Structures are given as structure tokens and as C-alpha cells.
Amino acid sequence: MEVVESVVPQQKSGFFARLKALPCKVKHNIIMVGKNIKKLGKDDPRRVIHSLKVGLALTLVSLFYYLKPLYDGFGMSGIWAVLTVVVVFEFSVGATLGKGINRACATLTAGALGVGALHLSSLFPKEEQPIILGSLVFVLAAATTFTRFFPKIKARYDYGLIIFILTFSMISISGYRVDKLLQMAHQRLSTILIGGATCIIVSICVCPVWAGQDLHNLIASNIDKLANYLEGFGDTYFQTAPEDKDCVNDIKNDKSFLQGYKSVLNSKANEESLANFARWEPGHGRFLFRHPWKQYLKIAALARQCAYLIEALNSQCSSDIQAPPDFTSLIQESCIKMSSETGKTLKSLATSIKAMKHPNSATEHVENSKTAAKDLKSALEAAAIEDLDLLAIISAATVASTLVEIVECVEKISDSVHELSQMAHFKKVEATVSPEKAPQMLLHRGTVKPVLLDGDTDDDHVVITVHDDIASDSPDKQNVKTPKTRVAPASL
Amino acid sequence: MEVVESVVPQQKSGFFARLKALPCKVKHNIIMVGKNIKKLGKDDPRRVIHSLKVGLALTLVSLFYYLKPLYDGFGMSGIWAVLTVVVVFEFSVGATLGKGINRACATLTAGALGVGALHLSSLFPKEEQPIILGSLVFVLAAATTFTRFFPKIKARYDYGLIIFILTFSMISISGYRVDKLLQMAHQRLSTILIGGATCIIVSICVCPVWAGQDLHNLIASNIDKLANYLEGFGDTYFQTAPEDKDCVNDIKNDKSFLQGYKSVLNSKANEESLANFARWEPGHGRFLFRHPWKQYLKIAALARQCAYLIEALNSQCSSDIQAPPDFTSLIQESCIKMSSETGKTLKSLATSIKAMKHPNSATEHVENSKTAAKDLKSALEAAAIEDLDLLAIISAATVASTLVEIVECVEKISDSVHELSQMAHFKKVEATVSPEKAPQMLLHRGTVKPVLLDGDTDDDHVVITVHDDIASDSPDKQNVKTPKTRVAPASL
């Protein structure tokens, strides 16, 4: 590392110096790559497992070649099983199932159509057949390619349409020369089905990665990130401001977790693809088939809306004009309360989504934050400050006004999480918080660690009563305690 | 349509009524699908052309089967050309080139490695060979799959890595049974290369769709959308507010183009994929090879930042508290000026990106908007309003403060467009605006139509002098006039 850096000023000594430094540079690069690999695997160990699963599935289908009886049955068509495994095996069960089902259905329909096209062309003289077949391939390929532009079809059936074109073209083009077409088609189809089935079985049976679970965790963790910011913001803005003018720097240096909300701003594409995969998945764990995945997208859109407001709030931190103390004291209390209560609302919503419990406690915090907004309004109405420096108050006023917007937005988020709770039959919970704990929790500030990592640590102070009112259709009674599930990485 | 709706209240009459309504329903659906197809094609006619191009490329490679001399040369391997065309042909030249080059390189290296693996295994006794080959396939597939998780590698080489696993597995697995492996590998490789070359040639020669051009247009149109909002905002907020309390409704109903900025909020994924494709493209039209595509992403990130602020501005419109007239009159002028001048800056930046001309005129508007921000500050400092209703002013104060933020953000956008102009050697232009036109332009408000559609209409009042200072490396002197290029659709 040192050597690499010292090379820069000696650039004039040229080629030989660089040649001398080369081994060090290479060594340095190898170490860096090694560190990156380790980090990638540590960030989400499922990546390592997925890689091994792909190897396993490939080894399984290669038995078509290695075992004599299987090879005698399928012959060279076994290669289609290998091909299917490589292109169909995806990270999550939903994506693998989606691709597998797409491939199987598309191969079947295109295969049937292809055989039909060959039959049609066989009615014409041999020299005219290529023209008939060529035109059919042209028309079908063009029409199917155009269909791929429909956004809804692209989201769910894109791969199927590609395989449809592929299979139809292969059968109708190669059918012109191959004689035992039906036997070939049959062998290929069965190996493709076997390859697809291998993928799906390995994907589901060996440490499955459920896209639905990932989406669920992602939404909860996004809401949690917003909560972290809001819980910390009020105190950071109003208390450290007099000591340290540039509160952005402060936030950046000391409280980097307050920047976590930034990843929520651009999470739309990721959420939508996870929701698309999740729809392919069968019921698993706490999620039944036809779990309301669309509602998650609605919550995610509102969370993004809230993140935009937080972004606006954050940009106010860079203002270096200090509000006069009498104005600050006027709004400080209600602003800190709005910020911390919306933070608590979101925290509680995140926890309840995570644990799939009814978000009871959130309602109380929503009411508190609305009361704080009303308090702010009446404080401002009643205020009679003379000789007010308008310029000085404008930044603080903006913060207050944005916080009021956030209160409204968080109420919407809470409503839609309640809807989700109804739609997905979340468990009803009565949380009795011991009274001496309550005020402490209310004063809890920015340093709260994410619930996702230590959701169980405070449980000893909370008595939880579970009313299992959906006993008939809930196969997961044993999951009443908050299960420790991992947070979905944003890069999936 | 009427019949379908009238069915709902008659639900009790049941099955027969629904059966009776079925033909109408089907007819209605068919008409809807037809309309959708027409709209999809009309929105971007390149989609229709792309579909025909895929058909053409497939027809071309099917000649491997239909023409006897070609079939005698390549035999069944011709099918690999068909397969390559179906999977490699993409909408833009960059995407097709990227996939084609990935596929070719991956096939070559994996083919060589596969043959090496077979040679290695041939040193062992026949019954041990499957174990050696199987372990090699397992290790290589797992390692390559893991590599796909690196974000940078995934963005550019994902397809190549899949094909690498595919080819290596196919050769080393099937090589165990096939004798004439080298001949087979040679035939396949050449048909894959021919298939890839067909895709690339058709993609470039028949109405090419350049991802770089699309990215360029997308960034310009995003900036233009922000400009539309800002140009219209000041007047809408301050002038229509006294007549119509709910200015959001007003904006939504009458000025739907003011909502255009919303699409900028979620444009990141689209921009990044276009930039990735653009890097594969050779020089084309006004873009040289190694055009600074990264700088576009920088501008796009700043534009998104500005869109977040506009979103915050927009949410203030829903406030139904009216600011007192003396406060409004205090800030109105400078706010309208900030809004319109930032709008003009962005408009002028969008036009100059579009036309690849140096963004001279933007600098003036940036200065104007900064002056307006200063004016606001001094107006607020000098103000001495007695008995101020703090609650009533808070929303208007937030608008003013957000506009100041927007002025800062727009200045950054202007700076980065200037950087782009330097990096990409935009043409230097001296625009002499006729003096009687200037004040009119300054008073121009929300009803300005997007420059992208009628960019040339005002040119008769502007004298343009072109200093071609990069004559040596600019092959496109004839393109000095703003070319009419289409706007990239957001769905690409």
C-alpha cells in the first residue's frame, strides 16, 4: 500500500519504476479483491449458499451424462437440462419459479405451434416450404417481441416470451431438415422439465431465499431507517445547534445512521421486482399464498414520500442562520415531540410488520404527534413576539412546517400498515407497558439501535398477550415470539 | 361497455346473464387491447421497428437451414445462430453489443477452459473422470455465480458470466460422451459468432437505437420537466392562491404538465442502465467513443435532488392557510423571480444539452436567481411587520426557504452541465437576444411549451454565432442547428 502511493511523485523515473512497483501493486490488488469477496459474503451469507446451490443443481443434472442408463434414455438431449439449470436458477425461490414456469409453459405452447407450423408447411411443395416457414417465424417473432413492450407483461412474462420465440423458431426452422422431430421434441421437453424441476427443488429445499420474505423485511427496514432519522432529528437540530453551527457535518460525522434514510429514496425498482417475484411463490412460513404483496408497494410508496420530506428537512440543516432564542423556545418543544413521536410511530410500525403483529401501539404515537402539531399551531397563533427577525426564523419555520407534513405522511403510512394488518391477518397483540418504563421510552432518542437487530432485548419489560383469532388458517402458532429474521440487503 | 356495467347490479340473475354479456365483454376487451397496442406503437414507433428487426435477423440466420450449401457446412450447429439471435438482440445498440461481446468472449474462454478440463480428466481412468469433471463444474459454477454478486461486475458482465458457466458445463459434461468434440466446438463457436454478428449488424444498420442518445435525451427532458414546474410555480402559487384556496387541485386539473417532474423522482435505475449500455457503443452522430456518460449520471443525481425539493414545494401547496397580504407582498416578488429564473436556467440548460451547445445563457439566469435570493434575504431583514400572525406565514415562509434551496441546487446543476460541456466539447455559442424580446421572455410563465417539441420556433429572434473551436475532432459540423431528436420514453 505504501509503495503504491510513493510511486506517484516519481512518475518521471518512468517504466522501470513502474515495473518494480508492479508486484506490490498486484499484491495490493489481490488483497483488496480478497477483502471485497469476504465483505460480500459476510454482508449476506445467502450469497455463498446460493453459489453452492447452483453448483449442486448443475452436478445433479450432469448425472444425465455420467450415468449410463440415463444417457441411454435421453442421449444428447441431456444437455438441455444443463442449459435450463444455468439460465433458470435465480437467487430467490420466486424468481426461479417464475422463470421455470415461464420456460415450461412457453416451451410447451411454442413447441405445439411449431409442430403445427411444420404440418402446415408440409402441405406445400418442398421448395416453397422455407418461404412459408420463414414468414411464420418472422411474423411470430415480430409480434411476440412487440408484446414484450407492454410493461405489465414485461414484468411477469418477459422470459417466457423470449423462450417462446426461441422454441418456435428452433422447431420450425430445424424441423425443415430433421426427420425424427417429434422424438427430439419429446426428449428435449422432458429434459427441460427435469432441469427446471431440479432448479425449483434445490431452490426450495436447500436454504430457500424467499423474495416475499425479503420484500417484507425490506419494507420494515426502510420504515425503520426513516424512524431512526426522525427519532434523532429533533434533538440534534434543536440541542446541538447552538454549540455547533454546521449540524450537517455533525450528523455526517457522529451519527452516520441518520443518513440511512437515503437508501429509501431510490428503492422503488428493487421493491417492485421483489413483489413480482413474491407473487410466484407458494405459501411459506408466515406468508400464505396470495399474501397482499401489492399493499407492501403502497406502503413503500408512502415511505418514499416520507423520505422526500426528510430529504427536505435534512437540507435545512445546512442553513447557518440561527433562529432567535424566543422563537426557538416557541416551537422547540412541539417540534421535538413531532419528530420523536413520528419516529416512534414508524419504529412501532416497523416492529409490528417485522413480527406480523397488529400495530396497536402506533396509533397512540400518531395521536401524540398530531397533538404536537396542534400544539405548535396554537403556540404560533398565541405568540406575540415583537421585533421579530423574519430572516432568522425562516429556516426554523421551514423545519416546523416540514415536520407537520411528515406527521400527515406518517399517519397515512400508519393507516396503510393497518390495512395490511387486516388483509394479512396479523396477530392482535395487547402490549401492557410497565408504567415506570413508559416515560423512559418516551425520552429515548437518536441512539436507539435498529429493532431489526435486537428486537428481543426489551421484551422482558413488556407483557404480550396474543389473541389468536385466526387459529383455523394459521399454521404458524409457534411463531408468536418475534422471530430473528435477517434484513434484506438493498442490492438484491 | 354499457352492458358490462349494467351487469353488476343484476348479479343475482347469475350465470345466464353473465353468459349473455360475455360476447360484449370479450369485444370490449379486444377493443381495449387494440387501443393499447396502438398507443404503445404511437408512443415510440421505434418499438415497432425493433420488432421487425428481430424478425429480420431471425429470417437471416434461418438461411443456415434453408440454403443447402450453408447447411452442408454447419449442419445442426446452425441452430446456435438462431438461439444467439433470440437471446442477444436487444432494443438498443449498446445492449446488443454488450450482450454480443459478452457472449463471444465468454464462449471463447469457457470453451478453451472446458477443452482443458477434458484433457486433464483424460489423464485419469475412465471411471474416475466423471468425479474430476463434476468437481470442476461444481467449483467453477459456484465461483462464477458468486462473482455475479459484485455490483460493478453484475452491471456490465452478468450475461457473460452466465454464458461462461453454460459453455464450460456443456463442453466438460457432454465432452465425456462426444468424440468429435473439437469439430463440434468449432462449428458451434462459428455459428454463435455469425449469430452475434448478424444481431450487431442489423441493430446498427437498420434504424439504430442508441442508448447514449436516449440517455442524453432523457437527462435533457428531465431537466426540462423540472423547468416547466419552476417556471409555472411562482405565478400559480402567488396569483391564483387568493381566488382558489386549493392550489393543488388547480395544478392537477388545469396544468397537468406541472406534474411532469414526478417521473424524475424514480428515474435512477433507468438512467444507470442506459449509461451502462452507452459505454458499449462506438462513436455515433454527435457522440464520440468514450463520451463522458458518467457526467450525465452526476447531472441526473443533482436533477433528482432538485426534484425532491420540488416535491417538498408541491406538498406546501396543500396548506389551506392564507398568508397575510403584507407578508405575501414582502416575499412575492423575489419568490416569483427565484422560481422563474431557476426555471429559465434549467430550460436553457436542457436546450443546450439537447443541442450540444455551450450553456452560456444559463449563467445569466443563475446570477438573476441568486440576486433574487439575496433580495429576499434583505427584504426579510429590513421588514418590520407588527402583530405578525406566525401561523399564517409559516407555509409561505417554507415556500420561500425551499426556493432558496432550489436556487442553490440549480446552480450546482448548472455547474455540472458546464463541466459536461467542457468534457464533451460542446460548441461555443454567442446568443444575442434582441432587447425588445428580452423583457417578454422574462415575463413568460407556466404556459411555456416544452422546448423539446418546438425548440426551433423562437430562433428567428436570436442571432447565433458558432465558434467551431474543435474543428479537428468534430465530424459533425453540419449538425450545428438544433436537430429534432425524439425524447426517450421513461419505460426503456
mmCIF file of N, CA and C in Angstrom, chain A residues 76 88 138 144 163 223 281 349 416 436:
data_model
loop_
_atom_site.group_PDB
_atom_site.id
_atom_site.type_symbol
_atom_site.label_atom_id
_atom_site.label_comp_id
_atom_site.label_asym_id
_atom_site.label_seq_id
_atom_site.Cartn_x
_atom_site.Cartn_y
_atom_site.Cartn_z
ATOM 1 N N MET A 76 -28.169 -37.093 -26.207
ATOM 2 C CA MET A 76 -27.623 -35.742 -26.223
ATOM 3 C C MET A 76 -28.589 -34.695 -25.666
ATOM 4 N N VAL A 88 -32.112 -20.799 -15.581
ATOM 5 C CA VAL A 88 -33.323 -20.639 -14.769
ATOM 6 C C VAL A 88 -33.010 -20.377 -13.297
ATOM 7 N N PHE A 138 -40.989 -14.998 -38.988
ATOM 8 C CA PHE A 138 -40.877 -13.535 -38.993
ATOM 9 C C PHE A 138 -42.058 -12.904 -38.261
ATOM 10 N N THR A 144 -44.378 -11.238 -31.060
ATOM 11 C CA THR A 144 -44.039 -11.542 -29.671
ATOM 12 C C THR A 144 -43.079 -10.498 -29.110
ATOM 13 N N ILE A 163 -38.396 -17.278 -24.597
ATOM 14 C CA ILE A 163 -38.311 -18.730 -24.831
ATOM 15 C C ILE A 163 -39.339 -19.166 -25.869
ATOM 16 N N ILE A 223 -38.841 1.502 6.738
ATOM 17 C CA ILE A 223 -39.603 2.304 7.696
ATOM 18 C C ILE A 223 -38.752 2.548 8.937
ATOM 19 N N GLU A 281 -44.426 -17.092 -5.627
ATOM 20 C CA GLU A 281 -44.078 -18.033 -4.561
ATOM 21 C C GLU A 281 -45.305 -18.670 -3.908
ATOM 22 N N LEU A 349 -44.372 0.694 13.862
ATOM 23 C CA LEU A 349 -44.910 0.062 12.647
ATOM 24 C C LEU A 349 -43.918 -0.947 12.088
ATOM 25 N N SER A 416 -51.997 2.673 6.212
ATOM 26 C CA SER A 416 -51.839 1.602 5.234
ATOM 27 C C SER A 416 -51.225 0.364 5.880
ATOM 28 N N GLU A 436 -43.366 2.425 34.844
ATOM 29 C CA GLU A 436 -42.101 3.123 35.115
ATOM 30 C C GLU A 436 -41.186 3.070 33.883
#
